[in-house]
Amino acid sequence: MDHEDRIALFLDYENLALGAREHLGGMVFDLRPLADALAERGRVVVRRAYADWSYFDEDRRMLTRSHVELIEMPQRMGASRKNAADIKMAVDAVELAFERAYVSTFVICTGDSDFTPLVHKLRELNKRVIGVGVEKSTSALLPPACDEFLYYDRLEGVDVPPARSRRGRPARLPSPEAGQVEQAGQVEAAEAGEAAEPEAQPVGAEPARDVDTLSVLVAQTVAGLQGSSSGEVTASTLKRTLLRKDPTFSESDYGFRTFGELLRHLAGRTVIELAEGPAKGDPEVSLPEHGDREVAFGLLRSVVADLAGGGGDVALSGLKNQLRRARPDFSEKKLGYRSFLQFCKAAATSGVVDLRWSADADDYLLTVPAAS
């Protein structure tokens, strides 16, 4: 228990309840899916919810059964109930951060951007902050401020009704090929004289995120971690870094049950390599030293040689398109390089090509080294 995170849960209940009612098909907010998600992250030692409870009689019973302390913020004539609840919640959270040093994680449940300064202050006090909100009622300013952000409507156990549910919501990382495939299907149906109808999706289902885009993100992140530290990159370190880049990141959005399952999938595609790590269940993650990278270097050398003909120079501009003509799936980012120039510099360092800057051409020029 000494190594468990102690969690303090603060709910801006009116924001959550109204967000669920207005954007999730009229459903009632249920604490159980959130409680299950937090149970996987540590031990919840404080549970507080803020609202004028005369408006949420049934909800009050549900929260009481879940051992949530209800903070009453009654509506007064001529006063702003919402602002009073926000201020009280922020003051209580900061006070708890100073008085309870053992509380390591604060869960701020709201979609209101007014709580962004509170999130910044808690992080200044060396506290981890997890945000929770209904996606369509959450300000775009809030998730990036948190260490992790959970959309309530994506939590396991939240069954969003049809109609005004998630069906119309675009995926966070859409696949560029998805629209082309759908358009091609409509053209084929039109040529056959049939009306093209959208394929029915199960209730609450949403399109899977683009795993190719994820592969690029993971490879770039591993490359950055390897370049900035001398130690090994573990799966837990990689997950924390991905959450720093995108606090809403979740492997379940890509169809994987666990982060380990996601890593094994990427290892099977030779995007990364996995090895036994310092702790059980926390493997070491690295980029392949050979394989695809060497194939890509060989492709670069071959294309430069073909374009150079009798030994001339080849400009960097437009070269990437030439590689893609020879190999349409080429992507330097899948190999962990942030740019095509960085990829070419790595190839030059390995002796595959020569790379130099030309002031006359105002571009980098590549040549194939003469055989020794």
Coordinates of C-alpha atoms in Angstrom, one line a residue:
M1 CA 0.0 0.0 0.0
D2 CA 2.9 2.4 0.6
H3 CA 3.6 2.5 -3.1
E4 CA 0.0 3.2 -4.1
D5 CA -1.1 6.6 -5.4
R6 CA -3.5 8.3 -3.0
I7 CA -6.2 10.0 -5.0
A8 CA -8.5 12.9 -4.1
L9 CA -11.6 13.1 -6.3
F10 CA -13.4 16.5 -6.8
L11 CA -16.6 16.6 -8.9
D12 CA -18.1 19.8 -10.3
Y13 CA -21.3 17.8 -10.4
E14 CA -23.5 20.3 -12.1
N15 CA -21.1 20.5 -15.1
L16 CA -20.9 16.7 -15.4
A17 CA -24.6 16.0 -14.9
L18 CA -25.8 18.6 -17.4
G19 CA -23.0 17.6 -19.9
A20 CA -24.2 14.0 -19.8
R21 CA -27.9 15.0 -20.1
E22 CA -27.4 17.4 -23.0
H23 CA -24.7 15.6 -25.0
L24 CA -25.1 11.9 -24.2
G25 CA -28.7 11.3 -25.2
G26 CA -30.3 12.4 -21.9
M27 CA -28.4 9.8 -19.8
V28 CA -27.9 10.2 -16.1
F29 CA -24.3 10.5 -14.8
D30 CA -23.1 7.3 -13.1
L31 CA -20.1 7.3 -10.8
R32 CA -19.4 3.6 -11.1
P33 CA -17.4 3.7 -14.4
L34 CA -15.3 6.5 -13.2
A35 CA -14.7 4.8 -9.8
D36 CA -13.6 1.6 -11.7
A37 CA -11.2 3.6 -13.9
L38 CA -9.6 5.3 -10.8
A39 CA -9.3 2.0 -8.9
E40 CA -6.8 1.0 -11.6
R41 CA -4.8 4.1 -10.9
G42 CA -4.6 4.1 -7.1
R43 CA -6.5 4.4 -3.8
V44 CA -9.2 7.1 -3.6
V45 CA -9.0 8.6 -0.2
V46 CA -11.1 11.7 -0.7
R47 CA -14.4 12.0 -2.6
R48 CA -16.2 15.3 -2.8
A49 CA -19.0 16.6 -5.0
Y50 CA -20.1 20.2 -5.3
A51 CA -23.7 21.3 -6.3
D52 CA -27.0 22.7 -5.2
W53 CA -28.3 19.3 -4.3
S54 CA -32.0 20.4 -4.4
Y55 CA -31.7 20.0 -8.2
F56 CA -30.1 16.5 -8.0
D57 CA -32.2 14.5 -5.6
E58 CA -31.8 11.1 -7.2
D59 CA -28.1 11.8 -7.9
R60 CA -27.5 12.6 -4.3
R61 CA -28.6 9.1 -3.2
M62 CA -26.4 7.5 -5.8
L63 CA -23.3 9.5 -4.7
T64 CA -24.1 8.9 -1.0
R65 CA -24.1 5.1 -1.6
S66 CA -20.6 5.6 -3.2
H67 CA -19.3 7.4 -0.1
V68 CA -19.0 10.7 -1.7
E69 CA -19.1 13.8 0.6
L70 CA -21.7 16.2 -0.8
I71 CA -20.8 19.9 -0.5
E72 CA -23.9 21.9 -0.6
M73 CA -23.8 25.2 -2.6
P74 CA -27.4 26.5 -2.3
Q75 CA -28.7 29.1 -4.8
R76 CA -29.1 32.5 -3.3
M77 CA -31.1 35.4 -4.7
G78 CA -28.8 37.7 -6.6
A79 CA -25.8 35.4 -6.3
S80 CA -24.1 33.2 -8.9
R81 CA -24.4 29.6 -7.7
K82 CA -22.0 28.3 -10.3
N83 CA -19.2 30.7 -9.5
A84 CA -19.6 30.0 -5.7
A85 CA -19.3 26.2 -6.3
D86 CA -16.2 26.7 -8.6
I87 CA -14.5 28.8 -6.0
K88 CA -15.3 26.5 -3.1
M89 CA -14.0 23.5 -5.0
A90 CA -10.8 25.2 -6.1
V91 CA -10.1 26.5 -2.5
D92 CA -10.7 23.0 -1.0
A93 CA -8.4 21.3 -3.5
V94 CA -5.5 23.7 -2.9
E95 CA -6.0 23.5 0.9
L96 CA -6.0 19.7 0.7
A97 CA -2.8 19.8 -1.4
F98 CA -1.0 21.7 1.4
E99 CA -2.5 19.7 4.4
R100 CA -2.4 16.2 3.0
A101 CA 1.1 15.6 1.6
Y102 CA 0.4 11.9 1.1
V103 CA -2.3 12.7 -1.6
S104 CA -0.3 12.4 -4.8
T105 CA -3.1 12.6 -7.4
F106 CA -6.0 15.0 -7.8
V107 CA -8.9 14.1 -10.1
I108 CA -10.8 17.2 -11.2
C109 CA -14.1 16.2 -12.8
T110 CA -15.3 19.1 -15.0
G111 CA -15.2 20.4 -18.5
D112 CA -15.0 24.0 -17.4
S113 CA -11.9 25.9 -18.5
D114 CA -12.2 28.1 -15.4
F115 CA -10.5 25.2 -13.6
T116 CA -7.3 25.4 -15.7
P117 CA -5.5 27.7 -13.2
L118 CA -6.3 25.2 -10.5
V119 CA -4.8 22.4 -12.5
H120 CA -1.6 24.5 -13.1
K121 CA -1.3 25.3 -9.4
L122 CA -1.7 21.6 -8.3
R123 CA 1.0 20.6 -10.8
E124 CA 3.2 23.4 -9.4
L125 CA 2.7 21.7 -6.0
N126 CA 4.1 18.4 -7.5
K127 CA 0.7 16.8 -7.7
R128 CA -0.4 14.6 -10.6
V129 CA -3.7 15.9 -12.1
I130 CA -6.3 13.7 -14.0
G131 CA -9.1 15.6 -15.6
V132 CA -12.5 14.0 -16.4
G133 CA -15.3 15.5 -18.5
V134 CA -18.0 14.8 -21.0
E135 CA -16.2 15.2 -24.4
K136 CA -18.7 17.6 -26.1
S137 CA -19.0 19.9 -23.1
T138 CA -15.3 20.0 -22.3
S139 CA -13.3 23.1 -23.1
A140 CA -10.4 22.5 -25.5
L141 CA -8.2 24.4 -23.0
L142 CA -8.5 21.9 -20.1
P143 CA -7.2 18.5 -21.4
P144 CA -3.7 19.8 -22.4
A145 CA -3.2 21.3 -18.9
C146 CA -3.7 17.9 -17.2
D147 CA -1.3 15.0 -16.8
E148 CA -4.1 12.7 -18.1
F149 CA -7.6 13.4 -19.3
L150 CA -10.4 10.9 -19.3
Y151 CA -13.5 11.5 -21.4
Y152 CA -16.4 10.2 -19.4
D153 CA -18.3 8.9 -22.5
R154 CA -15.3 6.7 -23.4
L155 CA -15.0 5.0 -20.1
E156 CA -15.6 1.3 -19.9
G157 CA -19.2 0.7 -18.7
V158 CA -20.6 3.9 -20.0
D159 CA -23.3 2.9 -22.5
V160 CA -24.3 6.0 -24.5
P161 CA -27.8 5.8 -26.0
P162 CA -28.3 6.2 -29.7
A163 CA -29.5 9.4 -31.5
R164 CA -27.5 12.3 -30.1
S165 CA -24.6 10.0 -29.0
R166 CA -21.1 9.4 -30.3
R167 CA -22.2 8.5 -33.8
G168 CA -21.6 11.9 -35.2
R169 CA -18.4 12.6 -33.4
P170 CA -15.2 12.6 -35.5
A171 CA -12.3 10.4 -34.4
R172 CA -9.5 12.2 -32.7
L173 CA -6.9 10.7 -35.1
P174 CA -8.9 10.0 -38.3
S175 CA -7.5 7.7 -41.0
P176 CA -6.8 9.6 -44.2
E177 CA -7.8 6.5 -46.2
A178 CA -11.2 6.1 -44.6
G179 CA -12.9 8.9 -46.6
Q180 CA -11.4 7.5 -49.9
V181 CA -12.7 4.0 -49.2
E182 CA -16.2 5.3 -48.4
Q183 CA -16.2 7.5 -51.5
A184 CA -15.1 4.5 -53.7
G185 CA -17.9 2.4 -52.3
Q186 CA -20.4 5.1 -53.1
V187 CA -19.1 5.4 -56.7
E188 CA -19.4 1.6 -57.2
A189 CA -22.9 1.6 -55.9
A190 CA -23.8 4.5 -58.2
E191 CA -22.4 2.6 -61.2
A192 CA -24.5 -0.4 -60.3
G193 CA -27.6 1.7 -60.1
E194 CA -28.0 1.2 -56.4
A195 CA -28.4 3.9 -53.7
A196 CA -25.3 3.9 -51.5
E197 CA -26.3 3.7 -47.8
P198 CA -23.9 4.2 -44.9
E199 CA -23.1 1.0 -43.2
A200 CA -24.9 0.8 -39.9
Q201 CA -22.7 0.8 -36.8
P202 CA -23.5 -0.7 -33.4
V203 CA -25.0 1.6 -30.8
G204 CA -22.2 3.4 -29.1
A205 CA -19.6 2.3 -31.6
E206 CA -17.1 4.7 -33.1
P207 CA -14.4 4.3 -35.8
A208 CA -11.1 2.9 -34.7
R209 CA -8.2 5.3 -34.5
D210 CA -5.5 5.2 -37.2
V211 CA -2.9 2.7 -36.1
D212 CA -0.4 3.9 -38.7
T213 CA -0.6 7.4 -37.2
L214 CA 0.0 5.8 -33.8
S215 CA 3.0 3.9 -35.1
V216 CA 4.6 7.2 -36.2
L217 CA 3.9 8.8 -32.8
V218 CA 5.3 5.8 -30.8
A219 CA 8.4 5.6 -33.0
Q220 CA 9.1 9.3 -32.7
T221 CA 8.6 9.2 -29.0
V222 CA 10.9 6.2 -28.5
A223 CA 13.6 8.0 -30.7
G224 CA 13.3 11.1 -28.6
L225 CA 13.6 9.3 -25.3
Q226 CA 16.6 7.4 -26.6
G227 CA 18.3 10.6 -27.7
S228 CA 17.5 12.5 -24.4
S229 CA 18.6 9.8 -21.9
S230 CA 21.3 7.3 -21.6
G231 CA 19.1 4.7 -19.8
E232 CA 16.7 2.2 -21.3
V233 CA 13.2 3.2 -22.4
T234 CA 10.6 1.1 -20.5
A235 CA 7.0 0.7 -21.4
S236 CA 5.9 2.7 -18.4
T237 CA 8.2 5.6 -19.3
L238 CA 6.8 5.5 -22.9
K239 CA 3.2 5.5 -21.7
R240 CA 3.8 8.5 -19.4
T241 CA 5.5 10.4 -22.2
L242 CA 2.7 9.7 -24.6
L243 CA 0.3 11.1 -22.0
R244 CA 2.4 14.2 -21.7
K245 CA 2.1 14.7 -25.4
D246 CA -1.6 14.0 -25.5
P247 CA -3.3 13.7 -22.1
T248 CA -6.4 12.1 -23.8
F249 CA -4.3 9.2 -25.2
S250 CA -5.8 5.8 -24.5
E251 CA -4.8 2.5 -26.1
S252 CA -8.5 1.5 -26.0
D253 CA -9.2 4.1 -28.6
Y254 CA -7.1 2.0 -31.1
G255 CA -8.8 -1.2 -30.2
F256 CA -6.3 -2.6 -27.7
R257 CA -7.2 -3.8 -24.2
T258 CA -3.9 -2.9 -22.6
F259 CA -0.8 -0.9 -23.4
G260 CA 1.2 -4.1 -23.4
E261 CA -1.0 -5.5 -26.1
L262 CA -0.5 -2.3 -28.2
L263 CA 3.3 -2.6 -27.9
R264 CA 3.2 -6.3 -28.9
H265 CA 1.2 -5.3 -32.0
L266 CA 3.7 -2.6 -32.9
A267 CA 6.6 -5.0 -32.3
G268 CA 5.0 -7.5 -34.7
R269 CA 5.0 -4.8 -37.3
T270 CA 8.7 -4.1 -36.6
V271 CA 7.9 -0.5 -35.5
I272 CA 9.6 -1.2 -32.2
E273 CA 11.5 -4.0 -30.4
L274 CA 10.7 -5.4 -27.0
A275 CA 13.1 -6.9 -24.5
E276 CA 13.0 -7.9 -20.9
G277 CA 13.0 -4.8 -18.7
P278 CA 14.2 -4.1 -15.1
A279 CA 10.8 -5.0 -13.7
K280 CA 8.4 -7.8 -14.5
G281 CA 5.6 -6.6 -16.8
D282 CA 7.5 -3.4 -17.8
P283 CA 9.5 -4.4 -20.9
E284 CA 12.3 -2.3 -22.5
V285 CA 11.2 -0.6 -25.7
S286 CA 13.7 0.3 -28.5
L287 CA 13.7 1.0 -32.2
P288 CA 15.0 -1.8 -34.5
E289 CA 18.7 -1.3 -35.2
H290 CA 18.5 -3.0 -38.5
G291 CA 15.7 -4.4 -40.7
D292 CA 13.4 -1.6 -42.0
R293 CA 15.9 1.2 -41.4
E294 CA 18.6 -0.6 -43.5
V295 CA 16.1 -1.3 -46.2
A296 CA 15.1 2.4 -46.3
F297 CA 18.7 3.4 -46.4
G298 CA 19.2 1.0 -49.3
L299 CA 16.2 2.5 -51.1
L300 CA 17.6 6.0 -50.6
R301 CA 20.9 5.0 -52.1
S302 CA 19.3 3.3 -55.0
V303 CA 17.0 6.3 -55.9
V304 CA 19.9 8.8 -55.6
A305 CA 22.1 6.7 -57.8
D306 CA 19.3 6.4 -60.5
L307 CA 18.6 10.1 -60.4
A308 CA 22.3 11.1 -60.4
G309 CA 22.9 9.0 -63.6
G310 CA 26.6 9.7 -64.4
G311 CA 27.5 10.9 -61.0
G312 CA 25.8 14.2 -60.6
D313 CA 24.2 15.7 -57.5
V314 CA 20.6 15.2 -56.4
A315 CA 18.7 17.9 -54.6
L316 CA 16.9 17.1 -51.3
S317 CA 13.8 18.9 -52.5
G318 CA 11.5 16.5 -54.2
L319 CA 13.6 13.5 -53.3
K320 CA 11.1 12.1 -50.8
N321 CA 8.4 12.0 -53.6
Q322 CA 10.9 9.9 -55.7
L323 CA 11.3 7.4 -52.9
R324 CA 7.5 7.1 -52.5
R325 CA 7.2 6.4 -56.2
A326 CA 9.6 3.5 -55.7
R327 CA 8.0 2.5 -52.4
P328 CA 4.6 4.0 -51.7
D329 CA 4.6 3.0 -48.0
F330 CA 7.8 4.8 -47.3
S331 CA 7.7 7.1 -44.2
E332 CA 10.8 8.3 -42.3
K333 CA 8.6 9.0 -39.3
K334 CA 7.8 5.3 -38.9
L335 CA 11.5 4.8 -38.5
G336 CA 11.6 7.3 -35.7
Y337 CA 12.9 10.3 -37.7
R338 CA 11.2 13.7 -37.2
S339 CA 11.9 14.9 -40.7
F340 CA 13.2 13.6 -44.1
L341 CA 16.3 15.7 -43.6
Q342 CA 17.0 14.0 -40.4
F343 CA 16.6 10.6 -42.1
C344 CA 19.1 11.7 -44.8
K345 CA 21.6 12.9 -42.3
A346 CA 21.4 9.5 -40.5
A347 CA 22.0 7.8 -43.9
A348 CA 25.0 10.1 -44.5
T349 CA 26.4 9.3 -41.0
S350 CA 26.1 5.6 -41.9
G351 CA 28.0 6.2 -45.2
V352 CA 25.1 5.3 -47.4
V353 CA 25.1 8.7 -49.2
D354 CA 27.1 12.0 -49.1
L355 CA 25.1 15.0 -48.0
R356 CA 26.3 18.7 -48.2
W357 CA 24.7 22.1 -48.2
S358 CA 25.0 24.1 -51.5
A359 CA 24.6 27.9 -51.2
D360 CA 24.3 28.1 -55.0
A361 CA 21.4 25.6 -55.2
D362 CA 20.0 26.9 -51.8
D363 CA 19.4 23.2 -50.9
Y364 CA 21.1 20.1 -49.6
L365 CA 22.7 17.9 -52.3
L366 CA 23.1 14.1 -52.1
T367 CA 25.5 11.9 -54.0
V368 CA 26.4 8.2 -53.8
P369 CA 29.9 7.8 -52.4
A370 CA 32.5 6.4 -54.7
A371 CA 33.4 2.8 -54.1
S372 CA 36.7 2.5 -52.2

